[in-house]
Tab-separated table of N, CA, C and O in Angstrom:
chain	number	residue	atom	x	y	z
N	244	UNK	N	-8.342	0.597	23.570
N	244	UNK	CA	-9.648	0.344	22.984
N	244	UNK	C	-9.554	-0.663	21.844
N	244	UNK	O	-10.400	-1.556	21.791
N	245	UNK	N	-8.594	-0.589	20.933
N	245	UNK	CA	-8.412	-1.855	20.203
N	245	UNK	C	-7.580	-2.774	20.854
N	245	UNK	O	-7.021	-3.312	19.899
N	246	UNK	N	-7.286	-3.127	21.534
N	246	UNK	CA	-6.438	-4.164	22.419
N	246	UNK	C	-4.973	-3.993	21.779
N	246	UNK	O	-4.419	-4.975	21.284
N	247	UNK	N	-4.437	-2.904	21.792
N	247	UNK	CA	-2.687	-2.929	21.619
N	247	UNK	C	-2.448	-1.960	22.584
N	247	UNK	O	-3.097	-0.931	22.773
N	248	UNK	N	-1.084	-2.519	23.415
N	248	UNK	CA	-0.415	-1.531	24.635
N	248	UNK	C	0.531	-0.967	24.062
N	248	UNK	O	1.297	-0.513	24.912
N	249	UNK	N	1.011	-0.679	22.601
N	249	UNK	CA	1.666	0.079	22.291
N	249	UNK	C	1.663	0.315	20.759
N	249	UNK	O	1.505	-0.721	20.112
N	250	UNK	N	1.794	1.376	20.089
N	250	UNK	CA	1.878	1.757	18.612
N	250	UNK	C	2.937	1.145	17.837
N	250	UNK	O	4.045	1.049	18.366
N	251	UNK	N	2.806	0.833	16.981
N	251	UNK	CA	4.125	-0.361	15.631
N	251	UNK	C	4.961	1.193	15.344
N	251	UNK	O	4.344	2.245	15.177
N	252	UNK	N	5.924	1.121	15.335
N	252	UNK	CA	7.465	2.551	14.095
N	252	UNK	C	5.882	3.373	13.426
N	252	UNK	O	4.897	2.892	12.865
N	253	UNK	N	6.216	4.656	13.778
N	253	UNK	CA	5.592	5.599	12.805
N	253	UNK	C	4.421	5.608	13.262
N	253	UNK	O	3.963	6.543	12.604
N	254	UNK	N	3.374	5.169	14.070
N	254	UNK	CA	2.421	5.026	13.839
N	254	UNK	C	1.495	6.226	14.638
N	254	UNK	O	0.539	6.943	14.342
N	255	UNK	N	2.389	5.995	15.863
N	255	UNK	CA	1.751	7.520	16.720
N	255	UNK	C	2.391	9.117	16.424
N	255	UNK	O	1.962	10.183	16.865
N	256	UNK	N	3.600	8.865	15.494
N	256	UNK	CA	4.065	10.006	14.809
N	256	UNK	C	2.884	10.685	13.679
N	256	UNK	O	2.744	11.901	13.546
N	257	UNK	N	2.028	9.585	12.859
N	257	UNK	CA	0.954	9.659	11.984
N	257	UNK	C	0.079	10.431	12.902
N	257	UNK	O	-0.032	11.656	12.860
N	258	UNK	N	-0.571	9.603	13.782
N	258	UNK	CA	-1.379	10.177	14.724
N	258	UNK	C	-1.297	11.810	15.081
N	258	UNK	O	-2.077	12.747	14.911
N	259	UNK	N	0.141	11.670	15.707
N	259	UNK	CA	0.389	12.942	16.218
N	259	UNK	C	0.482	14.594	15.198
N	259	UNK	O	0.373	15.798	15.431
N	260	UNK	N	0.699	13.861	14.221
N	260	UNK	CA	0.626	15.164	13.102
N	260	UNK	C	-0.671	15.517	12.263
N	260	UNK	O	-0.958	16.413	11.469
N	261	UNK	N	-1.336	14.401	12.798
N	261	UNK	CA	-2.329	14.589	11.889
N	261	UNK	C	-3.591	15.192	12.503
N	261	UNK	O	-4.313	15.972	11.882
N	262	UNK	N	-3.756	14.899	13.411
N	262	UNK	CA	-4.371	15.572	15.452
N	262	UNK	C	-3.771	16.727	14.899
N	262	UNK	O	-4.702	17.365	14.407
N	263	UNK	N	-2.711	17.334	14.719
N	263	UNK	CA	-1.820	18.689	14.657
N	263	UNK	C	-2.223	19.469	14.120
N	263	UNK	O	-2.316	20.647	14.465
N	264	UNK	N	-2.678	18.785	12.775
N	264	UNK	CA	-2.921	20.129	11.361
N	264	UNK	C	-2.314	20.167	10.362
N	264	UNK	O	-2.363	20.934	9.400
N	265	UNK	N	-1.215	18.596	10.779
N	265	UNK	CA	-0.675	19.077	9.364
N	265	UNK	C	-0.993	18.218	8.557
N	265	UNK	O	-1.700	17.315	9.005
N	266	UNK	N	-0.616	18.162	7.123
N	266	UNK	CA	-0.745	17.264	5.913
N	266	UNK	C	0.315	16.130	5.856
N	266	UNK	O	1.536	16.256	5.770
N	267	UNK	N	-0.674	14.617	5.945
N	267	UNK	CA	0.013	13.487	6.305
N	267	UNK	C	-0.194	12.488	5.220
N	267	UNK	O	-1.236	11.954	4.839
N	268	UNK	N	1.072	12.351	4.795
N	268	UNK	CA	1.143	11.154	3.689
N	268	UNK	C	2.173	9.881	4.331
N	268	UNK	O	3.387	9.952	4.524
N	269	UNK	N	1.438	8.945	4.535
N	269	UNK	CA	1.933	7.526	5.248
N	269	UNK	C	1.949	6.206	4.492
N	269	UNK	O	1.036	5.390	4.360
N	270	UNK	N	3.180	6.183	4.029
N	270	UNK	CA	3.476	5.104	3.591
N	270	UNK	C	3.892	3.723	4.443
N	270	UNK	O	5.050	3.440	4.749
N	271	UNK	N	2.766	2.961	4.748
N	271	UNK	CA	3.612	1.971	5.826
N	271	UNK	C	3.176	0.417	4.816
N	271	UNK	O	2.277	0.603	3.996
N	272	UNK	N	3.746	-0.944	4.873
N	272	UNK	CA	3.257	-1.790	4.460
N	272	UNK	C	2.458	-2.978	4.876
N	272	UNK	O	2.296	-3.465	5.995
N	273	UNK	N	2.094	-3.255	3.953
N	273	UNK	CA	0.727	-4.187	4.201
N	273	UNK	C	1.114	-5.299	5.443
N	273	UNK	O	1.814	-6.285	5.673
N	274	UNK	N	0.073	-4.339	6.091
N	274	UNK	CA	-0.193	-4.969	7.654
N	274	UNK	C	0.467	-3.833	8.713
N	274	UNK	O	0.433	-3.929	9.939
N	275	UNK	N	0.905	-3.044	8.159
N	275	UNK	CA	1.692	-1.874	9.199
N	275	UNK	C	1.034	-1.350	10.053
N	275	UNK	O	1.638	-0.911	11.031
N	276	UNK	N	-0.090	-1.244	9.997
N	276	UNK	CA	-0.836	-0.599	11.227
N	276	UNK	C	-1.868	0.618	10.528
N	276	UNK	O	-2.891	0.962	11.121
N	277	UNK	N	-1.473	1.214	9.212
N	277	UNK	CA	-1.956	1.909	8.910
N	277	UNK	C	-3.659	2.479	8.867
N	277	UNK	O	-4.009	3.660	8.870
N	278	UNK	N	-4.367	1.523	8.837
N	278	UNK	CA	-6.344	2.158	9.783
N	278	UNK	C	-5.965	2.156	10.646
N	278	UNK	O	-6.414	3.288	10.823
N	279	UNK	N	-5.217	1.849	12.026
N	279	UNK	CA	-5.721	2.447	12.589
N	279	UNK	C	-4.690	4.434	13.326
N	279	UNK	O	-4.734	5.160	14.319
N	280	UNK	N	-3.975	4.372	12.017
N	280	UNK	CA	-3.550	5.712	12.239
N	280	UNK	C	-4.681	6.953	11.778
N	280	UNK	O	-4.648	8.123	12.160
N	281	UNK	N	-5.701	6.316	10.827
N	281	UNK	CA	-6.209	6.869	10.137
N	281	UNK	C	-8.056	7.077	10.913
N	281	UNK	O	-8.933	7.934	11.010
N	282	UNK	N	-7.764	5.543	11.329
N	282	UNK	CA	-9.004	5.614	12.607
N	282	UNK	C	-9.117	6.567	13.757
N	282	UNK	O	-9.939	7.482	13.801
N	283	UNK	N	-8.165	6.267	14.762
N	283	UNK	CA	-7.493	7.528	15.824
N	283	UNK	C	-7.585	8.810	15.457
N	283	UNK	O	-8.300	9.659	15.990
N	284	UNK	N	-6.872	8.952	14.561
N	284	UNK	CA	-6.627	10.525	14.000
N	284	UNK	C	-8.490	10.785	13.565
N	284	UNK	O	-8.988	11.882	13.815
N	285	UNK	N	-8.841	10.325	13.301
N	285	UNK	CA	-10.081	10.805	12.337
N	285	UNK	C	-11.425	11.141	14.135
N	285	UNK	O	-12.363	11.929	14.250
N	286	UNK	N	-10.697	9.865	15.411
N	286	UNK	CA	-12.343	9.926	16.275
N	286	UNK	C	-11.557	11.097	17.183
N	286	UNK	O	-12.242	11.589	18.079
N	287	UNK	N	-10.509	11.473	17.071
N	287	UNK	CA	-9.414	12.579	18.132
N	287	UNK	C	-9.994	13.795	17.343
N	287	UNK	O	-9.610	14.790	17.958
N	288	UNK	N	-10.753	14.183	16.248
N	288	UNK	CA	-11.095	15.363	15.829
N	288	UNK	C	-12.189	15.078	15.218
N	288	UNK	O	-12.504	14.001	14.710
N	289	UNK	N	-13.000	16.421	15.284
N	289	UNK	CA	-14.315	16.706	15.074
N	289	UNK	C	-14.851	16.624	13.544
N	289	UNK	O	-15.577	17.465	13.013
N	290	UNK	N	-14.479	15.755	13.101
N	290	UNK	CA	-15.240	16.002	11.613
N	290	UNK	C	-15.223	14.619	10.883
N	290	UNK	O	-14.839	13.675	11.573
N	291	UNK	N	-15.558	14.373	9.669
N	291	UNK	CA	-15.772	12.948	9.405
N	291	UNK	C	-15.136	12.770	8.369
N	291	UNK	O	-15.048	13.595	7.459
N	292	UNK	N	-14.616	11.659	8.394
N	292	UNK	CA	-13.764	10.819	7.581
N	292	UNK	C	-14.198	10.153	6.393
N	292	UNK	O	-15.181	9.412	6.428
N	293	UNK	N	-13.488	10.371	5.246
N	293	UNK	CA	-13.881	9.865	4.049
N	293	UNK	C	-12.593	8.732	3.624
N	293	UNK	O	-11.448	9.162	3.481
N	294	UNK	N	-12.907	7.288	3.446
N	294	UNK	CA	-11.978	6.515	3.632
N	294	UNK	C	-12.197	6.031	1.753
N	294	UNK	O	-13.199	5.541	1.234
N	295	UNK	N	-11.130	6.322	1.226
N	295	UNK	CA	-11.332	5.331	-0.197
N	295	UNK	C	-10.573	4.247	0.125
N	295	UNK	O	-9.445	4.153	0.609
N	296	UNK	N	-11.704	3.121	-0.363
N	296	UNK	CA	-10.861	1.749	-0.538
N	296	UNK	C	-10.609	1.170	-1.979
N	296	UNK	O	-11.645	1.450	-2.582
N	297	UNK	N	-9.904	0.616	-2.702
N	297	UNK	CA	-10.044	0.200	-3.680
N	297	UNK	C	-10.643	-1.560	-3.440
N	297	UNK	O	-11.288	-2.135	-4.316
N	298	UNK	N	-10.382	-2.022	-2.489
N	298	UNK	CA	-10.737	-3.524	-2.057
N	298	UNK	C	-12.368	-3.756	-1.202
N	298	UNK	O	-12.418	-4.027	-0.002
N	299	UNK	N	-13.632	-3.589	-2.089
N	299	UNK	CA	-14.795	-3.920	-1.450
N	299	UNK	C	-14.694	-5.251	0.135
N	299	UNK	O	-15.829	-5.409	0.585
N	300	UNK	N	-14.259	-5.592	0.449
N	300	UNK	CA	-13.956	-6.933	1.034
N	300	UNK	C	-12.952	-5.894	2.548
N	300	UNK	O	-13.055	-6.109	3.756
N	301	UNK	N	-12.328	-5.135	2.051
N	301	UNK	CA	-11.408	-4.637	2.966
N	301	UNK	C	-12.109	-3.461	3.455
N	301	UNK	O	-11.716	-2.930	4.494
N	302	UNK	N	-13.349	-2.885	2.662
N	302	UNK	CA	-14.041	-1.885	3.924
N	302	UNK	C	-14.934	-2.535	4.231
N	302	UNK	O	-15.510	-1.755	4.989
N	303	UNK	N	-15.515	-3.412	4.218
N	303	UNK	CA	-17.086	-4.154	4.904
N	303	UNK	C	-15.734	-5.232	6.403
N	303	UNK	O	-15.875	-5.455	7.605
N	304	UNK	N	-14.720	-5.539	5.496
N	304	UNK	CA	-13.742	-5.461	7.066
N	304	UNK	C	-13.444	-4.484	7.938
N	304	UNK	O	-13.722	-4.732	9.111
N	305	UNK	N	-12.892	-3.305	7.664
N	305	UNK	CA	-12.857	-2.172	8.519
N	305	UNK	C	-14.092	-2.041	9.368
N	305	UNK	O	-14.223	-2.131	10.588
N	306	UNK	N	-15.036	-1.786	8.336
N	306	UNK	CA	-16.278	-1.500	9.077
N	306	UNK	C	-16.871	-2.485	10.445
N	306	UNK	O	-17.526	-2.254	11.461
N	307	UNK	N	-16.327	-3.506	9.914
N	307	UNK	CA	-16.891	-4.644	10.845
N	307	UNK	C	-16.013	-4.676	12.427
N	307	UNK	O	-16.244	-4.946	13.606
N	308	UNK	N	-14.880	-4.211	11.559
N	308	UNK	CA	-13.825	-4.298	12.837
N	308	UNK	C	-14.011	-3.076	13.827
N	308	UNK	O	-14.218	-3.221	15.032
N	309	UNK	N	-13.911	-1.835	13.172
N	309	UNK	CA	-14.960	-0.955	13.964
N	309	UNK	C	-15.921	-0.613	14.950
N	309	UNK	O	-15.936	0.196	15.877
N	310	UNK	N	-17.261	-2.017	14.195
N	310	UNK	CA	-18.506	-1.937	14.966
N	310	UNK	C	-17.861	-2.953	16.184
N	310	UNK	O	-18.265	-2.586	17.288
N	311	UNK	N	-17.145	-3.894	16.237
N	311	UNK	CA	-16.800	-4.809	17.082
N	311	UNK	C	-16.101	-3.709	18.459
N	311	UNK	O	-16.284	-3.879	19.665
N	312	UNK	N	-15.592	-3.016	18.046
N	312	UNK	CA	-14.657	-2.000	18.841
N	312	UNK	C	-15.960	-0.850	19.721
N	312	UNK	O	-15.831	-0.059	20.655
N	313	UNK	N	-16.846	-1.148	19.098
N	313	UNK	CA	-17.879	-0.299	19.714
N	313	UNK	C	-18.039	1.242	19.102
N	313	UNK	O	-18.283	2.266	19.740
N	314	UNK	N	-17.853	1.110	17.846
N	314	UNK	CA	-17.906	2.819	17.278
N	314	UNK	C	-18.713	2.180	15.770
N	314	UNK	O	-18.463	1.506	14.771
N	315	UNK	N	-19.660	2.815	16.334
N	315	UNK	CA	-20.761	2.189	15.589
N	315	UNK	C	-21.297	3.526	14.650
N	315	UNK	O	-22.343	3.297	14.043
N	316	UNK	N	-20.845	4.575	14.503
N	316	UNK	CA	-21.084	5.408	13.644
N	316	UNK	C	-20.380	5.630	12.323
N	316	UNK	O	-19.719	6.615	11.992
N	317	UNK	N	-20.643	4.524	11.624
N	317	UNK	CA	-19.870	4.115	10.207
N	317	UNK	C	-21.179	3.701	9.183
N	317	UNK	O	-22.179	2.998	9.326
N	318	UNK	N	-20.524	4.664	7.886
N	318	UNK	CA	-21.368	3.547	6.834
N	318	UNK	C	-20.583	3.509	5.929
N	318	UNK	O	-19.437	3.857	6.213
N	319	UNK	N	-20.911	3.019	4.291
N	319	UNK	CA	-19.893	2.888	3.328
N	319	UNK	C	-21.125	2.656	2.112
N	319	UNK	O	-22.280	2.273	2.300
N	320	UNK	N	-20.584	2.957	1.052
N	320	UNK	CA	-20.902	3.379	-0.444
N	320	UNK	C	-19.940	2.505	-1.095
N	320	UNK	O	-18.710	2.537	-1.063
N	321	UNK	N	-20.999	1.459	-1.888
N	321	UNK	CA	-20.740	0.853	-2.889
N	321	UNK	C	-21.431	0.738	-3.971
N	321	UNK	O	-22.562	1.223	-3.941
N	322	UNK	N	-21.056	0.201	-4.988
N	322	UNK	CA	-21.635	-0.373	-5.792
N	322	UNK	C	-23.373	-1.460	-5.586
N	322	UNK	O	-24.500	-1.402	-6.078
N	323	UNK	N	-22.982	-1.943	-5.036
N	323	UNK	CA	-24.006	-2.799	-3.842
N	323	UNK	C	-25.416	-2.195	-3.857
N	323	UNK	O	-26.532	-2.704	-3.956
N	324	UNK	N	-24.863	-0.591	-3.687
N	324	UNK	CA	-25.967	0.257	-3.129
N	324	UNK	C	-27.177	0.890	-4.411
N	324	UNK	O	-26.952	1.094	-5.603
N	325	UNK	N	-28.376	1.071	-3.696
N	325	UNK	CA	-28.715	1.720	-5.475
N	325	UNK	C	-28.705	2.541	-4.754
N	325	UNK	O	-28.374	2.594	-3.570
N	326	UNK	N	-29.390	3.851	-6.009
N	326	UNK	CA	-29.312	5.145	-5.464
N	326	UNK	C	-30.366	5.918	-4.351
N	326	UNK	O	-30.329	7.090	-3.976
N	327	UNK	N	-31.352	4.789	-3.949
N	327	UNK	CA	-31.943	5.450	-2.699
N	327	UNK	C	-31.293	5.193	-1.522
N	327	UNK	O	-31.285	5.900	-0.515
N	328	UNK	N	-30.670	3.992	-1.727
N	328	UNK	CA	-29.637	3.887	-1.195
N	328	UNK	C	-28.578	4.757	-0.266
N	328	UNK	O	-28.310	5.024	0.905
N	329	UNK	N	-28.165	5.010	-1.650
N	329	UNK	CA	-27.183	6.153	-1.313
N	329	UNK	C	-27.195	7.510	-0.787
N	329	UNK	O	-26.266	8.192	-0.354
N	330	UNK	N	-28.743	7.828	-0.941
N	330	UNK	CA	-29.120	9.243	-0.972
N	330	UNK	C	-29.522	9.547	0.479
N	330	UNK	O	-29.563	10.665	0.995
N	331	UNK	N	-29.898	8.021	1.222
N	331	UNK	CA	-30.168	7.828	2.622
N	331	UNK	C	-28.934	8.085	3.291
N	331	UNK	O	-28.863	8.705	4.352
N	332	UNK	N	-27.873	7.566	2.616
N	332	UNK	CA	-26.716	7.534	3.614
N	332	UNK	C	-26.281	8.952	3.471
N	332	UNK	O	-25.844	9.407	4.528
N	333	UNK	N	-26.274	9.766	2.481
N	333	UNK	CA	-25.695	11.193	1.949
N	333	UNK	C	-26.550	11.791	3.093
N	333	UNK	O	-26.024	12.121	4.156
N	334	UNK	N	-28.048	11.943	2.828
N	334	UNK	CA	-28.782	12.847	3.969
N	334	UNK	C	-28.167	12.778	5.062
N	334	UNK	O	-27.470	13.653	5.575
N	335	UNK	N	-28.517	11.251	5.634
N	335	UNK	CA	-27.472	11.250	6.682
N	335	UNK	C	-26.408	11.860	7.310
N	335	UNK	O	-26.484	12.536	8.336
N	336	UNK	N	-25.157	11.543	6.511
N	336	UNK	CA	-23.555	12.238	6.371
N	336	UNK	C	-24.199	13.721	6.789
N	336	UNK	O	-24.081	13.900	8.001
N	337	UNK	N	-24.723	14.616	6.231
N	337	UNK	CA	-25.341	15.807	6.214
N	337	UNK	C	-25.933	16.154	7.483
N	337	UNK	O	-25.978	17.201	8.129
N	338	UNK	N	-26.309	15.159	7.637
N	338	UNK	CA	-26.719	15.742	9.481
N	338	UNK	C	-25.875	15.303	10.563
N	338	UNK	O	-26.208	15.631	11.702
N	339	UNK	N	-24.453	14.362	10.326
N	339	UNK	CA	-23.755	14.455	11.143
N	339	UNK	C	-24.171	12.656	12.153
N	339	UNK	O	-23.966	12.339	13.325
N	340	UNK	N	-24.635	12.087	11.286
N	340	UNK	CA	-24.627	10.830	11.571
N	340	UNK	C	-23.365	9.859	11.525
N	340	UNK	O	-23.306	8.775	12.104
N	341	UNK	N	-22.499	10.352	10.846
N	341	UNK	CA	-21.055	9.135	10.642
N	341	UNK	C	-19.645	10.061	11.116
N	341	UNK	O	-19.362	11.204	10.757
N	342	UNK	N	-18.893	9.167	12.029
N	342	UNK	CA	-17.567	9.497	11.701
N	342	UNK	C	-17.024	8.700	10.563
N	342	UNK	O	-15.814	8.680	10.788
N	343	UNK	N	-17.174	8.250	9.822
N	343	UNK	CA	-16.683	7.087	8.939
N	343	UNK	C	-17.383	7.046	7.518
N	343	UNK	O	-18.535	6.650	7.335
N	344	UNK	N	-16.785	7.371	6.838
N	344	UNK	CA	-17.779	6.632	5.296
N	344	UNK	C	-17.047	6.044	4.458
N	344	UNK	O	-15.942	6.475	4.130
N	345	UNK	N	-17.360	5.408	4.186
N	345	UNK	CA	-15.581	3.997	3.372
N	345	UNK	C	-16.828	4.122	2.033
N	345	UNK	O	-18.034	3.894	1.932
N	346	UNK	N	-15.618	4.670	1.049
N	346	UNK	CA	-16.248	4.791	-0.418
N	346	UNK	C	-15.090	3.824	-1.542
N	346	UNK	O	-13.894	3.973	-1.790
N	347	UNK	N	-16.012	2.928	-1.970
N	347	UNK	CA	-15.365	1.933	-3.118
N	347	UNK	C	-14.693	2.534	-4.493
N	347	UNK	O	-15.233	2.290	-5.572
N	348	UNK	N	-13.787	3.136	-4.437
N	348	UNK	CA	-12.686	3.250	-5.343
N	348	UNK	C	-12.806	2.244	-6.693
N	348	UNK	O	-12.889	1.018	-6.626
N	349	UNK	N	-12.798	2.964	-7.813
N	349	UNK	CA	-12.647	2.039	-9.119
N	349	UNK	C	-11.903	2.271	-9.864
N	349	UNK	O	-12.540	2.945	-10.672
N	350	UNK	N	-10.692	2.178	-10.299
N	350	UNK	CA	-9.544	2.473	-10.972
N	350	UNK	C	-10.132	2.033	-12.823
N	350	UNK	O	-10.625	0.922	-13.017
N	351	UNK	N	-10.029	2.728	-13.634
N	351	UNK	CA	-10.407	3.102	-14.981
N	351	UNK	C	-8.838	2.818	-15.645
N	351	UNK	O	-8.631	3.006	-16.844
C-alpha cells in the first residue's frame, strides 16, 4: 500500500510488537522508516493515534503523505488553528472520526 516490497532492519519487529501489546520505544535514524512503523501499527488496531511532532512542516507532510496513500481519516492541531477550530476537530476525535491526529509539540 505504500509502494515498498519489503521492511528496512527493525522495522517489522516495531510493527510486530506493537500489534502485540507490548510497550515500544524505537530508536531508528533520520529517514529509517520510522512513520511508517508507527502508521501500520496504529491502522492494524482499533483505536487512534496521537502523533507528537515537534516539526509543523513534518506533520502537514505525514498527513499529506497519508491522504495520497488513500487513508484519509487524519487531522492535526496546531497553532494555525483557533479554538473553534480545535473544538471541531476534538468533537470529532470523540465520535471516532480519525485514526490519526498529529499534535504540534513546543519545547519550553
Amino acid at each position: 500500500h505504500w509502494g515498498y516490497e519489503h521492511f528496512r532492519p527493525m522495522q517489522e519487529e516495531i510493527v510486530d510488537d506493537t500489534i502485540n501489546g507490548f510497550d515500544v520505544l524505537a530508536l531508528l535514524p533520520t529517514g529509517g522508516g520510522k512513520s511508517i512503523c508507527y502508521q501500520l501499527a496504529a491502522l492494524l488496531q482499533p483505536a487512534v493515534s496521537f502523533v507528537v511532532c515537534p516539526i509543523k512542516s513534518l506533520m502537514y507532510d505525514q498527513k499529506q503523505d497519508l491522504e495520497n496513500a488513500f487513508i484519509t481519516r487524519i487531522q492535526q492541531i496546531t497553532s494555525d488553528d483557533d479554538g473553534e477550530d480545535k473544538e471541531v476537530i476534538l468533537r470529532r476525535y470523540s465520535n471516532g472520526k480519525y485514526f490519526f491526529i498529529f499534535i504540534k509539540y513546543i519545547l519550553f
